[in-house]
Amino acid sequence: MTIPTDELVQKDLKHIWHPCSQMMDYEELKPIIIKSGEGVNLYSYDGKKYLDVVSSWWCNLLGHCNKRISAAVKQQLDTLEHVIFANFSHIKAIELCEELVKVLPHGLEKFCFTDNGSSAIEAAMKMSFQYHYQTGNPQKTRFMALSDAYHGETIGALSIGGVDLYSQIYKPVLLDIIRIQAPDCYRCPFGQNCKNCDAQCIKYARQEFEKHGRETCAIVIEPLVQAAAGMKIYPPVYLKKLRKLCDSYNVHMIADEIATGYGRTGKMFACDHAGISPDIMCLSKGLTGGYMPMALAVATNEIYDAFYAPYLEGKAFMHSHTYSGNPLACAAACEVLKILKEEKILEHAAQKALYFNALLKEKFSSHKNAGDIRSIGLINAIELVKNKDTKEPLDSNKRTGYQIYKEALKKGVILRPLGDVIYFNPPLIIEKEDMDYAADVAYKCMVKILG
Ligand SMILES: *Cc1c(COP(=O)(O)O)cnc(C)c1O
């Protein structure tokens, strides 16, 4: 039986306030009602197929309705759906931590469970603040973050974010953050090439550490890829230097690997490219393969120990979320780790990444508006500019990226550019023919809009 799509759309628009959307845009571009998913594809009620090269907001890792993950969740569903996580535990949470410790950067061993990326960031910030308070540094009350950072939408996470589109209007209610100018490899202020530079831009961080290090609990960063800013990529040497600065000023490094973790950059975690360990790492998105909302703030034993004391000393971390450690999410997350290992997903993804990077370079580089074509792992981005020599951006009021998005949807590819940056961040299991199709459609749509 086919359900009339128009009717569904009307009902949707009557009630649903969609995320990150000007709802008036939906007058022209109606919501697409998805019926099912399989592998890299989604299928709508009106029978169209959509290639999900954005991994449904970067969380689908191993394909939609992956047989193994689905089976693991179904089995868990008939065993235990949820349990209070204070003083109670369950086997899948324990298994998940044991297995993750094996692949996480050295020293990250204590797991705080939350239920979305923003809440993991909040937990990490509170944890860091309280650590310093309880270890004789109550003057450490502030946070540092990079320009163009994105760490989520709740008040704390939004505060450390540096993308005005999301935070500008809320400034009066946000925390006062120490802002560090982020690396900008496409428009490097030092005229360097990021392939072999020495991260001179660490200078901006050093200046702020000198001025504010004493009053700072932590710096929160997206390692190697500032994703929401337009997949801005910077080299590992920057992270290494930042780690040293953090050590000298007793400032925690909170690595937000919510977007970069789980093989997106070619290694399990972006921090692995630099061989560094953060003090706290936040994970979500790929964690459950895109199945269930869950996130983690993983801390060192050193941080954990600062909270470990007789109850009446009042040092406990009194942070909780109702759905902390949800067993269904943990079951999915355990299966994801098994699949990554048993099916050698990262090794195969590395081969695909080489192919995809080369394909996009070949296809796009001669186009007059393809300013920067950058990639790390299977993440690929094309920054559109008005003029390639001056790197002058397109007029953002023209919403070029959005026009290209609409064209690509007609051809069954979900691009969802970030401003005027077209990007691909597909499930790691994507095959050649789908990469070919995505690249082809993106190119044709770009030509249609920009000539
Ligand atoms: C998506 C994202 C978040 C926020 O996660 P939510 O689950 O959407 O709250 C935080 N940081 C980064 C880097 C992200 O990409």
Short mmCIF file of C-alpha atoms and ligand atoms in Angstrom, two decimals:
data_model
loop_
_atom_site.label_atom_id
_atom_site.label_comp_id
_atom_site.label_asym_id
_atom_site.label_seq_id
_atom_site.Cartn_x
_atom_site.Cartn_y
_atom_site.Cartn_z
CA MET A 1 0.00 0.00 0.00
CA THR A 2 1.37 3.41 -0.88
CA ILE A 3 0.63 6.29 1.45
CA PRO A 4 -0.01 9.56 -0.39
CA THR A 5 3.16 11.55 0.16
CA ASP A 6 1.47 14.96 0.01
CA GLU A 7 -0.70 14.04 2.95
CA LEU A 8 2.31 12.95 4.99
CA VAL A 9 4.13 16.16 4.15
CA GLN A 10 1.16 18.27 5.25
CA LYS A 11 0.97 16.41 8.55
CA ASP A 12 4.71 16.77 9.06
CA LEU A 13 4.63 20.51 8.47
CA LYS A 14 1.64 20.89 10.75
CA HIS A 15 3.60 19.60 13.75
CA ILE A 16 7.30 19.20 13.29
CA TRP A 17 9.84 21.93 13.96
CA HIS A 18 12.83 20.54 12.13
CA PRO A 19 16.36 21.02 13.47
CA CYS A 20 18.68 23.68 12.12
CA SER A 21 16.10 24.86 9.57
CA GLN A 22 14.31 28.03 8.58
CA MET A 23 10.90 26.39 8.39
CA MET A 24 9.81 28.85 5.72
CA ASP A 25 12.33 27.23 3.37
CA TYR A 26 10.15 24.14 3.57
CA GLU A 27 7.43 25.94 1.63
CA GLU A 28 9.59 25.45 -1.43
CA LEU A 29 11.61 22.41 -0.48
CA LYS A 30 9.24 20.02 1.28
CA PRO A 31 10.46 17.54 3.88
CA ILE A 32 11.38 14.24 2.30
CA ILE A 33 9.69 11.47 4.22
CA ILE A 34 11.98 8.48 4.48
CA LYS A 35 10.53 5.00 4.66
CA SER A 36 13.55 2.77 4.90
CA GLY A 37 17.30 2.57 4.64
CA GLU A 38 19.80 0.03 3.43
CA GLY A 39 23.57 0.43 3.22
CA VAL A 40 24.44 3.90 1.95
CA ASN A 41 20.91 4.49 0.63
CA LEU A 42 17.68 5.89 2.01
CA TYR A 43 14.30 5.32 0.35
CA SER A 44 11.39 7.75 0.49
CA TYR A 45 7.67 7.06 0.45
CA ASP A 46 7.39 8.33 -3.10
CA GLY A 47 9.82 5.63 -4.18
CA LYS A 48 12.97 7.68 -4.63
CA LYS A 49 16.44 6.54 -3.62
CA TYR A 50 18.84 8.92 -1.86
CA LEU A 51 22.57 8.35 -1.53
CA ASP A 52 23.46 9.36 2.03
CA VAL A 53 26.97 10.76 1.55
CA VAL A 54 26.63 12.84 4.73
CA SER A 55 26.02 9.72 6.86
CA SER A 56 22.78 11.26 8.18
CA TRP A 57 24.64 14.02 10.02
CA TRP A 58 27.93 12.15 10.22
CA CYS A 59 26.72 9.39 12.50
CA ASN A 60 25.99 6.44 10.23
CA LEU A 61 29.21 4.50 10.09
CA LEU A 62 28.48 1.05 8.66
CA GLY A 63 25.37 1.54 6.57
CA HIS A 64 21.68 1.89 7.35
CA CYS A 65 19.98 -1.17 8.81
CA ASN A 66 23.30 -2.95 9.12
CA LYS A 67 22.36 -6.59 9.69
CA ARG A 68 24.82 -7.20 12.52
CA ILE A 69 24.01 -4.04 14.49
CA SER A 70 20.28 -4.57 14.02
CA ALA A 71 20.58 -8.13 15.33
CA ALA A 72 22.58 -6.99 18.35
CA VAL A 73 20.01 -4.33 19.24
CA LYS A 74 17.10 -6.75 18.71
CA GLN A 75 18.70 -9.29 21.01
CA GLN A 76 19.28 -6.63 23.66
CA LEU A 77 15.71 -5.42 23.26
CA ASP A 78 14.37 -8.77 24.40
CA THR A 79 16.84 -8.99 27.28
CA LEU A 80 17.03 -5.59 28.97
CA GLU A 81 15.91 -2.29 27.47
CA HIS A 82 17.03 0.08 30.22
CA VAL A 83 18.14 0.21 33.83
CA ILE A 84 19.05 2.98 36.27
CA PHE A 85 22.82 3.44 35.90
CA ALA A 86 23.55 4.72 39.43
CA ASN A 87 24.64 1.74 41.50
CA PHE A 88 23.41 -0.60 38.75
CA SER A 89 25.23 -1.74 35.68
CA HIS A 90 24.94 -4.24 32.86
CA ILE A 91 27.10 -6.43 30.74
CA LYS A 92 27.06 -4.37 27.52
CA ALA A 93 28.26 -1.20 29.25
CA ILE A 94 31.12 -3.13 30.82
CA GLU A 95 32.04 -4.82 27.56
CA LEU A 96 31.96 -1.50 25.70
CA CYS A 97 34.40 0.17 28.11
CA GLU A 98 36.76 -2.81 28.11
CA GLU A 99 36.87 -2.88 24.32
CA LEU A 100 37.16 0.88 23.90
CA VAL A 101 40.09 1.14 26.32
CA LYS A 102 42.00 -1.12 23.92
CA VAL A 103 41.65 1.33 21.03
CA LEU A 104 41.55 4.72 22.77
CA PRO A 105 44.69 6.84 23.15
CA HIS A 106 46.74 5.79 26.15
CA GLY A 107 45.49 6.81 29.59
CA LEU A 108 41.78 7.27 28.87
CA GLU A 109 40.13 4.75 31.17
CA LYS A 110 37.14 6.22 33.01
CA PHE A 111 33.85 6.47 31.17
CA CYS A 112 31.07 8.94 31.87
CA PHE A 113 27.96 8.09 29.81
CA THR A 114 25.64 10.75 28.41
CA ASP A 115 23.02 10.71 25.68
CA ASN A 116 24.12 13.17 23.00
CA GLY A 117 27.28 14.93 21.89
CA SER A 118 26.50 18.30 23.47
CA SER A 119 25.83 16.69 26.82
CA ALA A 120 29.18 14.87 26.69
CA ILE A 121 30.85 18.25 26.15
CA GLU A 122 28.96 19.71 29.11
CA ALA A 123 30.04 16.77 31.26
CA ALA A 124 33.67 17.18 30.20
CA MET A 125 33.65 20.91 30.99
CA LYS A 126 32.11 20.41 34.43
CA MET A 127 34.51 17.56 35.15
CA SER A 128 37.52 19.68 34.28
CA PHE A 129 36.31 22.66 36.32
CA GLN A 130 35.62 20.48 39.35
CA TYR A 131 38.95 18.67 39.03
CA HIS A 132 40.85 21.94 39.31
CA TYR A 133 38.62 23.16 42.12
CA GLN A 134 39.32 19.99 44.09
CA THR A 135 43.07 19.98 43.41
CA GLY A 136 43.87 23.42 44.79
CA ASN A 137 43.23 25.60 41.75
CA PRO A 138 39.86 27.26 42.33
CA GLN A 139 41.03 30.23 40.23
CA LYS A 140 40.76 28.03 37.14
CA THR A 141 37.22 28.90 36.06
CA ARG A 142 37.48 29.64 32.36
CA PHE A 143 37.60 27.74 29.08
CA MET A 144 39.50 28.24 25.86
CA ALA A 145 38.32 27.30 22.40
CA LEU A 146 39.21 27.96 18.79
CA SER A 147 37.54 30.37 16.43
CA ASP A 148 35.13 28.52 14.11
CA ALA A 149 34.77 25.72 16.66
CA TYR A 150 31.59 23.68 16.93
CA HIS A 151 30.81 21.63 20.02
CA GLY A 152 27.02 21.43 20.14
CA GLU A 153 23.96 23.45 20.97
CA THR A 154 23.38 23.44 24.72
CA ILE A 155 24.39 26.64 26.52
CA GLY A 156 27.84 25.47 27.66
CA ALA A 157 28.67 23.73 24.40
CA LEU A 158 27.32 26.65 22.38
CA SER A 159 29.47 29.05 24.42
CA ILE A 160 32.71 27.38 23.39
CA GLY A 161 31.50 27.18 19.81
CA GLY A 162 32.76 29.90 17.52
CA VAL A 163 30.38 29.70 14.56
CA ASP A 164 28.29 32.86 14.73
CA LEU A 165 25.46 31.34 12.70
CA TYR A 166 24.59 29.18 15.69
CA SER A 167 25.59 31.32 18.65
CA GLN A 168 25.44 35.02 17.78
CA ILE A 169 21.95 35.73 19.02
CA TYR A 170 22.50 33.96 22.36
CA LYS A 171 25.71 35.84 23.29
CA PRO A 172 24.12 37.59 26.30
CA VAL A 173 23.50 34.26 28.02
CA LEU A 174 26.71 32.46 27.03
CA LEU A 175 29.93 31.91 29.03
CA ASP A 176 32.83 34.28 28.52
CA ILE A 177 35.29 32.16 26.54
CA ILE A 178 38.95 32.77 25.77
CA ARG A 179 38.99 32.58 22.00
CA ILE A 180 42.07 31.45 20.09
CA GLN A 181 42.45 32.09 16.38
CA ALA A 182 42.25 28.66 14.76
CA PRO A 183 44.65 27.31 12.15
CA ASP A 184 43.51 28.30 8.66
CA CYS A 185 45.41 26.19 6.18
CA TYR A 186 43.67 27.46 3.07
CA ARG A 187 44.28 31.10 3.93
CA CYS A 188 47.37 30.65 6.09
CA PRO A 189 48.38 33.97 7.69
CA PHE A 190 52.01 32.80 7.59
CA GLY A 191 51.93 31.80 3.93
CA GLN A 192 52.86 28.22 4.76
CA ASN A 193 51.83 24.92 3.22
CA CYS A 194 50.16 22.65 5.78
CA LYS A 195 51.77 19.56 4.22
CA ASN A 196 55.11 20.52 5.75
CA CYS A 197 54.56 23.49 8.05
CA ASP A 198 55.56 23.71 11.67
CA ALA A 199 52.24 25.16 12.86
CA GLN A 200 53.45 28.70 13.32
CA CYS A 201 49.85 29.57 14.10
CA ILE A 202 50.35 27.92 17.51
CA LYS A 203 51.60 31.41 18.33
CA TYR A 204 48.00 32.56 18.77
CA ALA A 205 47.40 29.81 21.31
CA ARG A 206 50.67 30.53 23.12
CA GLN A 207 49.69 34.19 23.52
CA GLU A 208 46.39 33.27 25.17
CA PHE A 209 48.00 30.64 27.39
CA GLU A 210 50.53 33.25 28.57
CA LYS A 211 47.75 35.71 29.33
CA HIS A 212 45.06 33.37 30.66
CA GLY A 213 46.62 29.96 31.35
CA ARG A 214 46.45 30.47 35.11
CA GLU A 215 42.66 30.99 35.12
CA THR A 216 41.88 28.30 32.53
CA CYS A 217 40.51 24.81 33.28
CA ALA A 218 40.56 23.40 29.80
CA ILE A 219 40.77 24.01 26.11
CA VAL A 220 38.14 22.23 24.04
CA ILE A 221 39.13 21.39 20.47
CA GLU A 222 38.01 19.41 17.46
CA PRO A 223 41.22 17.57 16.61
CA LEU A 224 42.36 18.01 12.97
CA VAL A 225 38.95 18.79 11.47
CA GLN A 226 36.75 21.73 12.37
CA ALA A 227 33.79 19.96 10.89
CA ALA A 228 30.79 22.29 11.17
CA ALA A 229 33.01 25.23 10.16
CA GLY A 230 33.22 23.63 6.70
CA MET A 231 35.51 20.63 7.21
CA LYS A 232 38.51 22.88 7.87
CA ILE A 233 41.52 20.60 8.23
CA TYR A 234 44.78 21.36 10.05
CA PRO A 235 47.96 19.32 10.58
CA PRO A 236 48.79 17.02 13.55
CA VAL A 237 51.82 19.12 14.50
CA TYR A 238 49.42 21.78 15.81
CA LEU A 239 47.89 19.25 18.20
CA LYS A 240 51.30 18.12 19.42
CA LYS A 241 52.26 21.70 20.24
CA LEU A 242 48.94 22.37 21.89
CA ARG A 243 49.39 19.28 24.07
CA LYS A 244 52.72 20.73 25.29
CA LEU A 245 51.12 24.08 26.07
CA CYS A 246 48.38 22.35 28.04
CA ASP A 247 50.99 20.45 30.06
CA SER A 248 53.01 23.56 30.89
CA TYR A 249 49.98 25.52 32.09
CA ASN A 250 48.08 22.69 33.81
CA VAL A 251 45.21 23.13 31.38
CA HIS A 252 43.18 20.09 30.33
CA MET A 253 42.91 19.19 26.71
CA ILE A 254 39.34 18.12 25.95
CA ALA A 255 39.32 16.46 22.54
CA ASP A 256 35.93 16.63 20.91
CA GLU A 257 36.11 13.55 18.66
CA ILE A 258 32.34 13.44 18.23
CA ALA A 259 32.72 14.02 14.49
CA THR A 260 36.31 12.88 13.91
CA GLY A 261 36.33 9.64 15.90
CA TYR A 262 35.59 6.15 14.65
CA GLY A 263 37.76 6.14 11.57
CA ARG A 264 36.41 9.22 9.84
CA THR A 265 39.91 10.68 9.44
CA GLY A 266 41.52 7.40 8.43
CA LYS A 267 42.66 6.47 11.92
CA MET A 268 40.42 5.35 14.76
CA PHE A 269 40.73 8.80 16.36
CA ALA A 270 42.08 12.07 14.97
CA CYS A 271 44.37 12.37 18.01
CA ASP A 272 46.13 9.20 16.79
CA HIS A 273 47.57 11.14 13.83
CA ALA A 274 49.47 13.28 16.33
CA GLY A 275 50.22 10.46 18.76
CA ILE A 276 48.78 12.44 21.66
CA SER A 277 46.35 11.65 24.45
CA PRO A 278 43.88 14.27 25.61
CA ASP A 279 42.81 14.47 29.27
CA ILE A 280 39.20 13.97 28.32
CA MET A 281 37.82 12.71 25.02
CA CYS A 282 34.19 13.14 23.93
CA LEU A 283 32.62 10.57 21.64
CA SER A 284 29.21 10.22 20.02
CA LYS A 285 27.93 10.05 16.41
CA GLY A 286 29.80 6.96 15.10
CA LEU A 287 29.87 5.44 18.59
CA THR A 288 26.65 3.50 18.03
CA GLY A 289 27.04 3.34 14.27
CA GLY A 290 24.34 5.99 14.01
CA TYR A 291 21.77 3.74 15.67
CA MET A 292 21.06 5.17 19.10
CA PRO A 293 21.68 8.48 20.83
CA MET A 294 24.61 7.96 23.17
CA ALA A 295 27.81 9.79 24.01
CA LEU A 296 30.83 9.42 26.26
CA ALA A 297 33.22 11.69 28.10
CA VAL A 298 36.25 9.51 28.72
CA ALA A 299 38.73 10.75 31.34
CA THR A 300 42.11 9.78 32.75
CA ASN A 301 42.57 8.06 36.08
CA GLU A 302 44.22 11.22 37.34
CA ILE A 303 41.02 13.20 36.85
CA TYR A 304 38.87 10.41 38.28
CA ASP A 305 41.06 10.17 41.38
CA ALA A 306 40.44 13.83 42.25
CA PHE A 307 36.76 12.98 42.80
CA TYR A 308 37.38 9.80 44.80
CA ALA A 309 36.88 10.56 48.50
CA PRO A 310 34.62 9.85 51.47
CA TYR A 311 31.07 10.92 50.62
CA LEU A 312 30.94 13.75 53.16
CA GLU A 313 33.85 15.55 51.51
CA GLY A 314 31.37 16.35 48.72
CA LYS A 315 33.75 15.60 45.87
CA ALA A 316 31.54 13.32 43.78
CA PHE A 317 30.69 14.18 40.19
CA MET A 318 26.96 14.77 40.65
CA HIS A 319 26.20 14.68 36.95
CA SER A 320 23.61 12.38 35.44
CA HIS A 321 21.35 11.83 32.50
CA THR A 322 18.28 9.65 32.80
CA TYR A 323 19.31 7.52 29.85
CA SER A 324 22.99 7.22 30.90
CA GLY A 325 24.40 3.91 29.75
CA ASN A 326 21.29 2.81 27.90
CA PRO A 327 21.71 -0.92 27.17
CA LEU A 328 20.29 -0.76 23.64
CA ALA A 329 22.81 1.92 22.72
CA CYS A 330 25.61 -0.01 24.42
CA ALA A 331 24.67 -3.16 22.51
CA ALA A 332 24.88 -1.24 19.24
CA ALA A 333 28.20 0.31 20.27
CA CYS A 334 29.71 -3.07 21.18
CA GLU A 335 28.70 -4.52 17.84
CA VAL A 336 30.19 -1.53 15.99
CA LEU A 337 33.59 -2.19 17.57
CA LYS A 338 33.37 -5.88 16.65
CA ILE A 339 32.50 -5.09 13.05
CA LEU A 340 35.30 -2.53 12.73
CA LYS A 341 37.79 -5.15 13.86
CA GLU A 342 36.46 -8.32 12.26
CA GLU A 343 35.62 -6.80 8.90
CA LYS A 344 38.81 -4.68 8.79
CA ILE A 345 36.68 -1.62 8.05
CA LEU A 346 39.43 0.97 8.55
CA GLU A 347 41.87 -0.85 6.28
CA HIS A 348 39.28 -1.01 3.50
CA ALA A 349 38.21 2.59 4.11
CA ALA A 350 41.82 3.71 3.63
CA GLN A 351 41.80 2.29 0.10
CA LYS A 352 38.45 3.91 -0.64
CA ALA A 353 39.74 7.22 0.69
CA LEU A 354 42.64 7.22 -1.77
CA TYR A 355 40.26 6.55 -4.62
CA PHE A 356 37.72 9.19 -3.55
CA ASN A 357 40.33 11.90 -2.91
CA ALA A 358 41.90 11.35 -6.33
CA LEU A 359 38.53 11.24 -8.06
CA LEU A 360 37.36 14.54 -6.58
CA LYS A 361 40.65 16.32 -7.28
CA GLU A 362 40.52 15.21 -10.89
CA LYS A 363 36.90 16.18 -11.34
CA PHE A 364 36.79 19.51 -9.58
CA SER A 365 40.22 21.11 -9.64
CA SER A 366 39.83 22.79 -13.03
CA HIS A 367 36.51 24.42 -12.13
CA LYS A 368 36.82 28.18 -11.71
CA ASN A 369 35.04 28.21 -8.35
CA ALA A 370 36.61 25.15 -6.72
CA GLY A 371 38.92 27.01 -4.38
CA ASP A 372 40.23 24.45 -1.95
CA ILE A 373 39.82 20.70 -2.34
CA ARG A 374 40.79 19.11 0.95
CA SER A 375 40.53 15.69 2.48
CA ILE A 376 41.41 13.49 5.40
CA GLY A 377 40.27 9.90 5.42
CA LEU A 378 36.90 9.64 3.69
CA ILE A 379 36.07 13.24 4.63
CA ASN A 380 36.37 15.38 1.50
CA ALA A 381 35.46 19.02 1.07
CA ILE A 382 35.39 21.52 -1.75
CA GLU A 383 35.35 25.15 -0.69
CA LEU A 384 33.67 27.24 -3.35
CA VAL A 385 35.07 30.72 -3.91
CA LYS A 386 34.37 33.65 -6.18
CA ASN A 387 37.97 33.92 -7.27
CA LYS A 388 40.58 31.20 -6.95
CA ASP A 389 43.55 33.58 -6.99
CA THR A 390 42.31 35.93 -4.30
CA LYS A 391 40.38 33.14 -2.48
CA GLU A 392 37.55 35.61 -2.12
CA PRO A 393 34.46 33.78 -0.83
CA LEU A 394 31.19 33.65 -2.74
CA ASP A 395 28.51 36.07 -1.65
CA SER A 396 26.92 34.08 1.17
CA ASN A 397 23.54 35.79 0.63
CA LYS A 398 23.27 33.95 -2.68
CA ARG A 399 23.16 30.64 -0.76
CA THR A 400 25.05 28.87 -3.52
CA GLY A 401 25.64 25.77 -1.41
CA TYR A 402 21.93 25.52 -0.72
CA GLN A 403 21.10 25.82 -4.44
CA ILE A 404 23.53 22.99 -5.18
CA TYR A 405 21.98 20.95 -2.38
CA LYS A 406 18.52 21.29 -3.91
CA GLU A 407 19.76 20.29 -7.35
CA ALA A 408 21.57 17.24 -5.98
CA LEU A 409 18.46 16.10 -4.14
CA LYS A 410 16.64 15.94 -7.46
CA LYS A 411 19.31 13.50 -8.61
CA GLY A 412 19.11 11.47 -5.42
CA VAL A 413 22.25 12.58 -3.58
CA ILE A 414 22.20 14.14 -0.10
CA LEU A 415 24.98 16.74 -0.04
CA ARG A 416 23.85 19.34 2.53
CA PRO A 417 26.79 21.75 2.11
CA LEU A 418 28.08 23.79 5.03
CA GLY A 419 27.56 27.29 3.69
CA ASP A 420 29.50 27.25 0.42
CA VAL A 421 31.58 24.21 1.28
CA ILE A 422 30.40 21.05 -0.45
CA TYR A 423 31.54 18.02 1.47
CA PHE A 424 31.33 14.25 1.54
CA ASN A 425 31.46 12.30 4.79
CA PRO A 426 29.99 8.95 3.77
CA PRO A 427 29.56 5.72 5.73
CA LEU A 428 32.92 3.92 5.75
CA ILE A 429 31.43 1.04 3.75
CA ILE A 430 30.69 3.15 0.65
CA GLU A 431 31.60 1.45 -2.64
CA LYS A 432 33.30 2.83 -5.75
CA GLU A 433 30.17 3.17 -7.87
CA ASP A 434 28.51 5.26 -5.17
CA MET A 435 31.57 7.52 -4.87
CA ASP A 436 31.54 7.89 -8.66
CA TYR A 437 27.86 8.77 -8.66
CA ALA A 438 28.15 11.25 -5.76
CA ALA A 439 31.12 13.02 -7.35
CA ASP A 440 29.41 13.14 -10.72
CA VAL A 441 26.15 14.56 -9.37
CA ALA A 442 27.96 17.11 -7.18
CA TYR A 443 29.99 18.30 -10.14
CA LYS A 444 27.04 18.55 -12.51
CA CYS A 445 24.95 20.42 -9.95
CA MET A 446 27.80 22.80 -9.27
CA VAL A 447 28.14 23.51 -12.99
CA LYS A 448 24.40 24.00 -13.28
CA ILE A 449 24.43 26.65 -10.53
CA LEU A 450 27.80 28.32 -11.11
CA GLY A 451 28.43 27.66 -14.81
C1 LIG B 1 27.66 16.92 16.29
C2 LIG B 1 28.74 17.48 17.12
C3 LIG B 1 28.53 17.83 18.46
C4 LIG B 1 27.19 17.79 19.12
O1 LIG B 1 26.62 16.53 19.19
P1 LIG B 1 25.01 16.42 19.34
O2 LIG B 1 24.77 14.96 19.51
O3 LIG B 1 24.43 16.97 18.08
O4 LIG B 1 24.63 17.22 20.53
C5 LIG B 1 29.62 18.28 19.17
N1 LIG B 1 30.83 18.38 18.62
C6 LIG B 1 31.07 18.04 17.34
C7 LIG B 1 32.44 18.16 16.80
C8 LIG B 1 30.03 17.62 16.54
O5 LIG B 1 30.24 17.34 15.25
#
